[in-house]
Coordinates of C-alpha atoms and ligand atoms in Angstrom, one line a residue:
M8 CA -27.4 -18.8 -15.4
S9 CA -27.0 -16.2 -12.7
A10 CA -26.2 -18.1 -9.5
A11 CA -27.5 -17.4 -6.0
V12 CA -24.0 -17.8 -4.7
V13 CA -23.5 -14.2 -3.7
T14 CA -25.8 -13.1 -0.9
L15 CA -25.8 -10.1 1.4
N16 CA -27.0 -10.4 5.0
I17 CA -27.9 -6.9 6.2
T18 CA -28.2 -6.2 9.9
E19 CA -28.6 -2.8 11.6
H20 CA -24.9 -2.4 12.1
Q21 CA -23.2 -4.2 9.3
Q22 CA -23.5 -6.2 6.2
N23 CA -22.0 -9.7 5.8
L24 CA -21.3 -10.7 2.2
M25 CA -21.5 -14.5 1.8
I26 CA -19.9 -16.1 -1.2
Q27 CA -20.5 -19.7 -1.8
S28 CA -18.5 -21.3 -4.5
P29 CA -20.6 -24.1 -6.2
V30 CA -18.8 -27.5 -6.6
S31 CA -18.8 -27.1 -10.3
G32 CA -17.0 -23.7 -9.9
L33 CA -17.9 -20.2 -11.0
S34 CA -16.9 -18.1 -14.0
L35 CA -17.3 -14.4 -14.5
Q36 CA -18.7 -13.2 -17.9
G37 CA -20.0 -9.9 -19.2
C38 CA -19.5 -6.3 -19.9
L39 CA -19.6 -3.6 -17.2
T40 CA -18.6 -0.1 -16.3
V41 CA -17.1 0.9 -12.9
P42 CA -18.0 4.0 -10.8
G43 CA -16.3 7.3 -11.4
D44 CA -12.7 7.8 -10.4
K45 CA -12.5 8.7 -6.7
S46 CA -9.4 11.0 -6.9
I47 CA -10.9 12.9 -9.9
S48 CA -14.3 13.1 -8.2
H49 CA -12.8 14.8 -5.1
R50 CA -10.8 17.2 -7.1
A51 CA -13.7 18.2 -9.4
L52 CA -15.8 19.1 -6.4
M53 CA -13.1 21.0 -4.6
L54 CA -11.8 23.0 -7.7
G55 CA -15.4 23.6 -8.7
A56 CA -16.2 25.0 -5.2
I57 CA -13.2 27.5 -5.2
A58 CA -13.4 28.5 -8.9
Q59 CA -15.4 31.3 -10.4
G60 CA -18.6 30.3 -12.2
E61 CA -20.2 26.9 -12.8
T62 CA -18.5 23.5 -13.0
L63 CA -20.4 20.6 -14.5
I64 CA -19.3 17.2 -13.4
Q65 CA -20.4 14.1 -15.4
G66 CA -19.7 10.6 -14.0
L67 CA -19.1 11.6 -10.4
L68 CA -18.4 8.7 -8.0
L69 CA -21.5 8.5 -5.7
G70 CA -19.4 6.8 -2.9
E71 CA -19.3 8.0 0.6
D72 CA -15.9 9.7 0.2
P73 CA -16.9 12.3 -2.4
R74 CA -20.1 12.8 -0.4
S75 CA -17.8 13.9 2.5
T76 CA -16.0 16.4 0.2
A77 CA -19.3 17.8 -1.1
S78 CA -20.8 18.2 2.4
C79 CA -17.6 20.0 3.7
F80 CA -17.6 22.5 0.8
R81 CA -21.4 23.1 1.0
A82 CA -20.8 24.0 4.7
M83 CA -18.3 26.7 3.5
G84 CA -20.8 28.3 1.0
A85 CA -20.3 26.4 -2.3
E86 CA -23.6 25.5 -4.0
I87 CA -23.4 21.9 -5.1
S88 CA -26.5 20.3 -6.6
E89 CA -27.7 16.9 -5.5
L90 CA -25.0 14.3 -6.3
N91 CA -25.7 12.1 -9.3
T92 CA -23.8 10.5 -12.1
E93 CA -25.5 12.4 -14.9
Q94 CA -24.6 16.0 -14.1
V95 CA -23.6 17.7 -10.9
I96 CA -23.6 21.5 -10.9
V97 CA -21.1 23.3 -8.6
K98 CA -21.5 27.0 -8.3
G99 CA -18.1 28.2 -7.3
I100 CA -17.5 31.0 -4.9
G101 CA -14.1 32.2 -6.1
L102 CA -10.5 32.0 -4.9
G103 CA -10.2 32.9 -1.2
Q104 CA -13.9 33.3 -0.6
L105 CA -14.8 30.2 1.5
Q106 CA -17.0 31.0 4.4
E107 CA -16.2 30.1 8.0
P108 CA -18.3 27.1 8.7
E109 CA -20.6 27.1 11.7
D110 CA -19.7 23.6 12.7
V111 CA -16.9 21.0 12.6
L112 CA -16.2 19.9 9.0
N113 CA -16.4 16.1 8.8
A114 CA -14.2 14.3 6.2
G115 CA -15.6 10.8 7.2
N116 CA -13.3 8.0 6.1
S117 CA -11.6 10.1 3.4
G118 CA -7.9 11.0 3.7
T119 CA -8.1 12.8 0.3
T120 CA -10.9 15.1 1.6
L121 CA -9.0 16.0 4.7
R122 CA -5.5 16.3 3.4
L123 CA -6.4 18.2 0.2
M124 CA -8.9 20.5 1.9
L125 CA -6.3 21.4 4.6
G126 CA -4.2 23.2 2.0
I127 CA -7.2 25.2 1.0
L128 CA -8.3 26.0 4.6
A129 CA -4.9 27.0 5.8
S130 CA -4.6 29.6 3.1
Q131 CA -8.0 31.4 3.8
P132 CA -6.9 34.5 5.8
G133 CA -9.0 35.4 8.8
R134 CA -11.2 32.4 9.0
F135 CA -11.2 29.5 11.5
F136 CA -11.9 25.9 10.7
T137 CA -12.1 22.6 12.7
V138 CA -12.0 19.3 10.9
T139 CA -12.5 15.7 12.0
G140 CA -13.2 12.3 10.5
D141 CA -14.2 8.7 11.5
S142 CA -12.1 6.6 13.8
S143 CA -9.9 5.3 10.9
L144 CA -9.2 8.8 9.6
R145 CA -8.5 10.1 13.2
S146 CA -5.7 7.5 13.5
R147 CA -4.0 8.4 10.1
P148 CA -0.9 10.6 10.0
M149 CA -1.5 14.3 9.3
S150 CA 2.0 15.6 10.0
R151 CA 2.9 14.9 6.4
V152 CA 0.7 17.8 5.4
I153 CA 0.8 19.9 8.6
K154 CA 4.6 20.2 8.5
P155 CA 5.0 21.7 5.0
L156 CA 1.9 23.9 5.5
Q157 CA 3.6 25.2 8.8
Q158 CA 6.7 26.0 6.7
M159 CA 4.4 28.1 4.6
G160 CA 3.3 29.9 7.8
A161 CA 0.1 28.0 8.4
Q162 CA -1.4 27.9 11.9
I163 CA -2.7 24.4 12.6
W164 CA -3.4 22.6 15.9
A165 CA -3.8 18.8 16.2
R166 CA -3.9 16.0 18.7
K167 CA -0.8 13.9 19.7
G168 CA 1.9 16.5 19.0
A169 CA 0.2 17.9 15.9
T170 CA -0.1 14.6 14.1
L171 CA -3.7 13.4 14.3
A172 CA -7.2 14.8 13.6
P173 CA -9.3 16.5 14.8
L174 CA -7.5 19.6 13.6
A175 CA -8.1 23.3 14.1
I176 CA -6.9 25.8 11.5
Q177 CA -6.6 29.6 11.7
G178 CA -6.4 30.6 8.0
Q179 CA -3.4 32.8 7.1
Q180 CA -1.7 34.6 4.3
L181 CA 0.9 32.0 3.5
K182 CA 4.3 32.3 1.9
P183 CA 5.8 30.3 -1.0
I184 CA 8.2 27.3 -0.4
H185 CA 10.0 24.6 -2.3
Y186 CA 9.0 21.5 -0.5
H187 CA 11.0 18.2 -1.1
S188 CA 8.5 15.6 0.0
P189 CA 10.0 12.5 1.7
I190 CA 7.1 10.4 0.4
A191 CA 5.6 10.0 -3.1
S192 CA 2.1 11.1 -2.1
A193 CA -0.4 12.8 -4.3
Q194 CA -2.3 13.9 -1.2
V195 CA 0.8 15.8 0.1
K196 CA 1.6 17.2 -3.3
S197 CA -2.0 18.3 -4.0
C198 CA -2.4 19.9 -0.5
I199 CA 0.7 22.1 -1.0
L200 CA -0.4 23.0 -4.6
L201 CA -3.9 24.0 -3.4
A202 CA -2.4 26.1 -0.7
G203 CA 0.0 27.7 -3.3
L204 CA -3.1 28.9 -5.2
M205 CA -3.5 31.6 -2.6
V206 CA 0.2 32.5 -2.3
E207 CA 1.9 35.2 -4.2
G208 CA 4.9 33.8 -6.0
Q209 CA 6.0 30.3 -6.8
T210 CA 5.3 27.2 -4.7
T211 CA 7.1 24.1 -5.7
V212 CA 6.8 20.4 -4.7
T213 CA 9.4 17.8 -5.5
E214 CA 8.6 14.2 -4.9
P215 CA 10.8 11.1 -4.8
A216 CA 8.7 9.2 -7.3
L217 CA 5.9 10.3 -9.5
S218 CA 2.5 10.0 -7.8
R219 CA -0.9 10.4 -9.5
D220 CA -1.1 13.7 -11.4
H221 CA -4.9 14.4 -11.5
S222 CA -4.4 17.7 -9.5
E223 CA -1.9 19.0 -12.0
R224 CA -4.1 18.2 -15.0
M225 CA -7.3 19.6 -13.5
L226 CA -5.6 22.7 -12.0
Q227 CA -4.2 23.5 -15.5
A228 CA -7.6 22.9 -17.1
F229 CA -9.2 25.3 -14.6
G230 CA -6.7 28.0 -15.5
A231 CA -4.1 27.8 -12.7
Q232 CA -0.5 28.8 -13.6
L233 CA 1.2 25.5 -13.1
S234 CA 4.3 23.9 -14.7
V235 CA 5.6 20.4 -14.4
D236 CA 9.2 19.3 -14.7
P237 CA 9.0 15.5 -15.1
E238 CA 12.8 15.1 -15.0
S239 CA 13.1 16.5 -11.4
K240 CA 9.6 15.3 -10.5
S241 CA 8.7 18.8 -9.5
V242 CA 5.5 20.8 -9.9
T243 CA 5.3 24.6 -9.5
I244 CA 2.2 26.7 -9.0
T245 CA 2.2 30.5 -9.3
G246 CA -0.3 31.9 -7.0
L247 CA -3.3 34.2 -7.1
A248 CA -4.6 33.3 -10.6
Q249 CA -8.5 32.8 -10.4
L250 CA -9.8 29.4 -11.4
Q251 CA -12.6 29.3 -13.9
G252 CA -15.4 26.6 -13.7
Q253 CA -15.1 23.8 -16.2
T254 CA -16.8 20.7 -17.5
V255 CA -15.2 17.6 -15.9
I256 CA -16.0 14.2 -17.3
V257 CA -14.9 11.6 -14.7
P258 CA -13.7 8.3 -16.2
G259 CA -14.2 4.9 -14.5
D260 CA -11.9 4.3 -11.6
I261 CA -9.0 1.9 -12.5
S262 CA -8.7 1.1 -8.7
S263 CA -12.3 -0.3 -8.9
A264 CA -11.7 -2.0 -12.2
A265 CA -8.7 -3.7 -10.6
F266 CA -11.1 -6.0 -8.7
W267 CA -12.6 -7.3 -11.9
L268 CA -9.2 -7.5 -13.7
V269 CA -8.0 -9.8 -11.0
A270 CA -11.3 -11.7 -10.7
G271 CA -11.3 -12.3 -14.5
A272 CA -7.7 -13.3 -14.5
I273 CA -7.9 -15.9 -11.7
V274 CA -11.4 -17.4 -12.0
P275 CA -11.2 -20.2 -14.6
G276 CA -13.3 -19.7 -17.8
S277 CA -13.9 -15.9 -17.2
E278 CA -13.9 -13.1 -19.7
L279 CA -14.9 -9.5 -18.8
L280 CA -14.9 -6.3 -20.7
I281 CA -14.7 -3.2 -18.4
E282 CA -15.6 -0.1 -20.4
N283 CA -14.5 3.5 -19.9
V284 CA -11.7 3.1 -17.4
G285 CA -9.2 5.9 -16.7
V286 CA -5.7 4.8 -17.8
N287 CA -3.7 7.8 -16.7
P288 CA -0.1 6.5 -16.7
T289 CA 0.4 7.6 -13.1
R290 CA -2.4 5.1 -12.2
T291 CA -1.6 2.1 -14.4
G292 CA 0.9 0.3 -12.3
V293 CA -1.7 -2.4 -11.7
L294 CA -1.7 -3.2 -15.5
E295 CA 2.1 -3.4 -15.5
A296 CA 2.1 -5.7 -12.4
L297 CA -0.6 -8.0 -13.9
S298 CA 1.2 -8.1 -17.2
M299 CA 4.4 -9.2 -15.4
M300 CA 2.3 -11.9 -13.8
G301 CA 1.3 -13.1 -17.3
A302 CA -2.4 -11.9 -17.2
D303 CA -4.3 -11.7 -20.5
I304 CA -5.5 -8.1 -20.5
N305 CA -6.0 -5.9 -23.6
L306 CA -6.6 -2.2 -23.8
E307 CA -9.2 -1.4 -26.5
N308 CA -10.7 1.8 -27.8
Q309 CA -8.0 4.0 -26.3
R310 CA -8.9 7.7 -26.3
V311 CA -8.6 11.0 -24.3
V312 CA -11.7 12.3 -22.5
A313 CA -11.5 15.8 -20.9
G314 CA -7.7 15.6 -20.5
E315 CA -7.6 12.1 -19.1
P316 CA -6.6 8.9 -21.1
V317 CA -9.4 6.3 -21.1
A318 CA -9.7 2.7 -22.5
D319 CA -11.9 -0.4 -22.4
L320 CA -10.1 -3.2 -20.6
R321 CA -10.7 -6.8 -21.7
V322 CA -9.5 -9.6 -19.3
R323 CA -9.5 -13.3 -19.9
Y324 CA -8.6 -16.1 -17.5
G325 CA -5.1 -17.6 -17.6
Q326 CA -2.6 -19.1 -15.2
L327 CA -0.6 -16.3 -13.5
K328 CA 3.0 -16.5 -12.2
G329 CA 4.6 -14.7 -9.3
C330 CA 6.7 -11.6 -9.7
E331 CA 8.4 -8.8 -7.8
I332 CA 6.6 -5.5 -7.3
A333 CA 8.8 -2.7 -5.9
G334 CA 10.4 0.6 -6.5
D335 CA 9.0 3.5 -8.5
V336 CA 5.9 1.6 -9.6
I337 CA 4.6 1.4 -6.1
P338 CA 2.9 4.9 -6.0
R339 CA 1.3 4.1 -9.3
L340 CA -0.5 1.0 -7.9
I341 CA -0.6 1.7 -4.1
D342 CA -4.3 1.3 -3.8
E343 CA -4.3 -2.0 -5.8
I344 CA -1.9 -3.9 -3.6
P345 CA -4.6 -5.7 -1.6
I346 CA -6.1 -7.1 -4.8
L347 CA -2.7 -7.8 -6.4
A348 CA -2.0 -9.9 -3.2
V349 CA -5.1 -11.9 -4.1
A350 CA -3.8 -12.4 -7.6
A351 CA -0.5 -13.6 -6.1
V352 CA -2.2 -16.2 -4.0
F353 CA -3.4 -17.9 -7.2
A354 CA -0.2 -17.4 -9.1
E355 CA 2.5 -20.1 -9.6
G356 CA 5.6 -19.3 -7.5
T357 CA 6.4 -16.5 -5.1
T358 CA 5.4 -12.8 -5.3
V359 CA 7.3 -10.2 -3.3
I360 CA 5.9 -6.7 -2.8
R361 CA 8.3 -4.2 -1.2
D362 CA 8.7 -0.4 -0.8
A363 CA 5.0 -0.2 0.2
A364 CA 5.2 0.8 3.9
E365 CA 2.6 3.4 3.1
L366 CA 0.1 0.6 3.1
R367 CA 0.3 0.5 6.9
V368 CA -1.3 3.9 7.2
K369 CA -4.2 3.6 4.7
E370 CA -7.8 3.1 5.8
S371 CA -6.4 0.1 7.7
D372 CA -2.9 -1.5 8.0
R373 CA -3.4 -3.2 4.7
I374 CA -0.2 -5.3 5.0
A375 CA -1.2 -6.8 8.3
V376 CA -4.9 -7.2 7.4
M377 CA -4.4 -8.8 4.0
A378 CA -1.8 -11.2 5.4
S379 CA -4.0 -12.2 8.4
Q380 CA -7.3 -12.5 6.4
L381 CA -5.8 -14.4 3.4
N382 CA -3.9 -16.7 5.8
Q383 CA -7.2 -17.4 7.5
M384 CA -8.4 -18.8 4.2
G385 CA -5.4 -21.0 3.9
A386 CA -3.0 -18.8 1.9
R387 CA 0.7 -18.5 2.5
V388 CA 1.4 -14.8 3.1
T389 CA 4.2 -13.4 5.1
E390 CA 4.3 -9.8 6.3
L391 CA 7.4 -7.8 5.5
P392 CA 8.0 -4.4 7.2
D393 CA 7.2 -2.7 3.8
G394 CA 5.2 -5.3 1.9
L395 CA 4.2 -8.9 1.6
E396 CA 5.8 -12.2 0.4
I397 CA 3.2 -14.5 -1.0
T398 CA 3.7 -18.1 -2.0
G399 CA 1.0 -19.0 -4.6
G400 CA -0.7 -22.2 -5.4
T401 CA -2.3 -23.2 -2.1
P402 CA -6.0 -23.8 -2.5
L403 CA -8.2 -21.4 -0.4
V404 CA -11.0 -22.6 1.9
G405 CA -14.0 -20.4 2.6
T406 CA -14.2 -19.2 6.2
D407 CA -15.1 -16.0 8.2
V408 CA -13.0 -13.0 7.3
D409 CA -13.3 -9.3 8.2
S410 CA -12.9 -6.1 6.2
H411 CA -11.6 -4.1 9.2
T412 CA -13.9 -1.4 7.8
D413 CA -11.6 -0.9 4.8
H414 CA -13.4 -0.8 1.4
R415 CA -10.5 -2.2 -0.6
I416 CA -10.0 -5.1 1.8
A417 CA -13.7 -6.0 1.7
M418 CA -13.7 -6.2 -2.1
S419 CA -10.3 -8.0 -2.3
L420 CA -11.5 -10.7 0.0
A421 CA -14.7 -11.1 -2.0
V422 CA -12.6 -11.7 -5.1
A423 CA -10.5 -14.2 -3.2
A424 CA -13.7 -16.0 -2.1
L425 CA -14.7 -16.6 -5.7
N426 CA -11.8 -19.1 -6.0
A427 CA -12.2 -20.6 -2.5
T428 CA -14.0 -23.9 -1.8
G429 CA -17.1 -23.7 0.4
T430 CA -18.6 -20.5 1.9
T431 CA -16.7 -17.3 2.7
T432 CA -18.4 -14.7 4.9
I433 CA -16.9 -11.2 4.7
H434 CA -17.9 -9.3 7.8
G435 CA -18.1 -5.5 7.4
A436 CA -18.7 -5.7 3.6
E437 CA -20.6 -2.4 3.8
A438 CA -17.2 -0.7 3.7
A439 CA -17.2 -1.2 -0.1
A440 CA -19.7 1.8 -0.4
I441 CA -16.8 4.2 0.3
S442 CA -15.6 3.8 -3.3
Y443 CA -17.9 1.2 -5.0
P444 CA -21.6 1.2 -3.8
D445 CA -22.8 -1.3 -6.4
F446 CA -20.0 -3.8 -5.9
T447 CA -22.2 -6.6 -4.6
T448 CA -24.9 -6.3 -7.2
T449 CA -22.3 -6.2 -10.0
L450 CA -20.7 -9.3 -8.6
Q451 CA -24.0 -11.1 -8.5
R452 CA -24.7 -10.1 -12.1
L453 CA -21.3 -11.3 -13.4
C454 CA -21.2 -14.7 -11.6
N455 CA -22.2 -17.7 -13.5
Q456 CA -22.0 -21.4 -12.5
R457 CA -19.7 -23.3 -14.8
Ligands
S3P522 C1 -5.0 9.7 -3.4 C2 -3.7 9.4 -3.2 C3 -3.2 8.2 -2.6 C4 -4.2 7.1 -2.6 C5 -5.6 7.6 -2.2 C6 -6.1 8.7 -3.1 C7 -5.5 11.0 -4.0 O1 -2.8 8.5 -1.3 O2 -3.8 6.0 -1.8 O3 -6.5 6.5 -2.2 O4 -6.6 11.1 -4.5 O5 -4.7 11.9 -4.1 P1 -1.4 9.0 -0.9 O6 -1.2 10.4 -1.5 O7 -1.3 9.1 0.6 O8 -0.4 8.0 -1.4

């Protein structure tokens, strides 16, 4: 029986998601697909826009973040058909051919749009661009991409000592560098590689730990001259090769699947099959962490689709145990830490998450917000400077919590609410639409009273 336990109250300004756990308890059952991968969706739109010829994108994420990317590149002359999941057609305008936009480019809530695009804009000689975003994005650090671009000769102006958007960019002919990034960030790496496309000679980025490699895979598929040295964690691009439009098939986003993996693992009696999920090894840290916690997850039907590994993921309920999550795995599960924190709340023993200070500069300060919101529900979560310490096993009680306009916080709290007694109201649940517009309807479909 589909239960009326998940309801959405929509007002003019925000949506409140109410989750009422029936006394008999819930279970989650069924088969589902998740929306297209956000990182791959951004890259397909961007590379399609600057390539020669047509790019066809199947399975694009229709969230607000890729919409921001599409609107920025449309404003610079790329023809992008109406966004849909069937087939988006991007008519590329060729390397170095972006037009100067008439207005400020708006990246909305999307750090990936802004940071990746900056590499492209900075390397368009003779054109001037201004870029902004919403209040969350305007408070996120941009010096991590501005500094290496300036080393390449870029001219960029920004607020607060060249650290915060809005930004102004005077496009230049840039020069190659070898950049040793102090942080393992795919946004930093991709920004420099995209700038390197327009630079004669070799531009190299070395990172301290391997971050997601979707840019490397897709740039190679589009014909860029790019080589990867896994041992030194370095990527080199040799500039001025034209990109050719391609067909991109976007797999389901493992970061969205993670909400169902944890929901299935912690809600008694649950079994879910999540089909067509991208399992690129630079993204599967969440599977390793959940396996350390003893979760019952199987990868079925493993295959490679358009250069990206894909599988169906089956999860069954089982008692979890605490573990330590730290070190090189962190960049491979960085977006999944809020939902892993929820898993830890229902695990036996203590879970410690370290080396994740980056979480403090995501769409919200995810360390502070997850600790405060889960504690409000009765959990025992302590903030660490670079992570969280979570003592599992305390029952959660439904109450009012807040997404802090962060999509991953909204969905993580919804999953926590499934195992709380009483009613939980998640204020600002509309944030989920950034990466998962159908989250609430899917949740309603999968919930059954036990
Ligand atoms: C992303 C990289 C990660 C991730 C973000 C998407 C990307 O950010 O958190 O959601 O698509 O390149 P960082 O590169 O800042 O770690």
